[in-house]
XYZ file of C-alpha atoms in Angstrom:
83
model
C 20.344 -17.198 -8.436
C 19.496 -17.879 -4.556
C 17.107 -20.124 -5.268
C 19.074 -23.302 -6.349
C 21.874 -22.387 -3.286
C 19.103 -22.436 -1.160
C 17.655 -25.577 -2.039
C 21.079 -26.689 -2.057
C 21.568 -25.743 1.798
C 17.978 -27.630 2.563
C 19.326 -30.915 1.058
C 22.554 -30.118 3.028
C 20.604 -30.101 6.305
C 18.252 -32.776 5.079
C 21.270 -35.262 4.169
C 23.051 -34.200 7.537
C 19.869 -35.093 9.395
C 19.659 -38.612 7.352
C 22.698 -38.963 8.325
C 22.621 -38.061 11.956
C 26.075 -36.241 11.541
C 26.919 -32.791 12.288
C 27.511 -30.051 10.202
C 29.879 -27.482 10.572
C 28.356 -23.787 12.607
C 29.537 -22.309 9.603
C 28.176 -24.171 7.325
C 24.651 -23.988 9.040
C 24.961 -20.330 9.729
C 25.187 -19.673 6.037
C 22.560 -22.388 4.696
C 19.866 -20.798 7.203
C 20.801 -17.209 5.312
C 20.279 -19.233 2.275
C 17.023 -20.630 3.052
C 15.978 -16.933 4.279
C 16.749 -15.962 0.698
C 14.468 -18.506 -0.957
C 11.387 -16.864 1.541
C 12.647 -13.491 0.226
C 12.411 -14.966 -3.114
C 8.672 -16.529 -2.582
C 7.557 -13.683 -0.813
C 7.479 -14.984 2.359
C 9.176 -12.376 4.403
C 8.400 -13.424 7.638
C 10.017 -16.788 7.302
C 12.672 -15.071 5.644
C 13.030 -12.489 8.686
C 13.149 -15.739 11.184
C 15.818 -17.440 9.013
C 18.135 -14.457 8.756
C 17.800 -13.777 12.486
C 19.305 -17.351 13.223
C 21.687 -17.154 10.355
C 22.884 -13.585 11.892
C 22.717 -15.052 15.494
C 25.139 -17.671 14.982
C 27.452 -15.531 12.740
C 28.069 -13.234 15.036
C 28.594 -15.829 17.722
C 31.251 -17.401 15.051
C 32.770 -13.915 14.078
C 31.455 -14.801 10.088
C 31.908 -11.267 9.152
C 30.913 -11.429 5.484
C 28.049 -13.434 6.414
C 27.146 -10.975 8.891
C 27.366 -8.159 6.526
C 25.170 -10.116 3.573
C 22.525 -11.153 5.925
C 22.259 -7.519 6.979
C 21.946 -6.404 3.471
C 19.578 -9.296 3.335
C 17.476 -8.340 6.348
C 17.156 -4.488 4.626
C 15.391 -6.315 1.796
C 12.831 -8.289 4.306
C 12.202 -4.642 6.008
C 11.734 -2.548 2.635
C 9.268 -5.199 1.439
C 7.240 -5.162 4.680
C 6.944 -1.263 5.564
């Protein structure tokens, strides 16, 4: 289920960057949570630990509550897996 969102928010970033326009903070905040989830997904927990980090960064800068709590939730995955 994360995995086509997530590869949704890379062609997102990758259009946006084609496109030398600017996404919204929001938008970016979540789609770096989303690519964090397709690391969890693969296994790769460090990039997925790096991802969420930025993703949580920026939504608490933004006051993204909901986003705050699922990358949390998120981020107890990464740990569980890597203790």
């Amino acid at each position: 289920e994360s995995l086509p969102i997530a590869l949704n928010s890379l062609e997102l970033i990758a259009i946006a960057k084609l496109e030398q326009s600017v996404i919204s903070t929001e938008t970016e905040a979540k789609s770096l949570a989303n690519i964090g989830r397709v690391y969890t997904c693969l296994s790769d927990y460090q990039n997925a630990q790096d991802y969420y980090n930025q993703s949580m960064e920026m939504s608490v800068e933004l006051g993204l509550s909901e986003n705050i709590a699922k990358v949390s939730g998120d981020l107890g995955i990464v740990f569980s897996n890597i203790s």
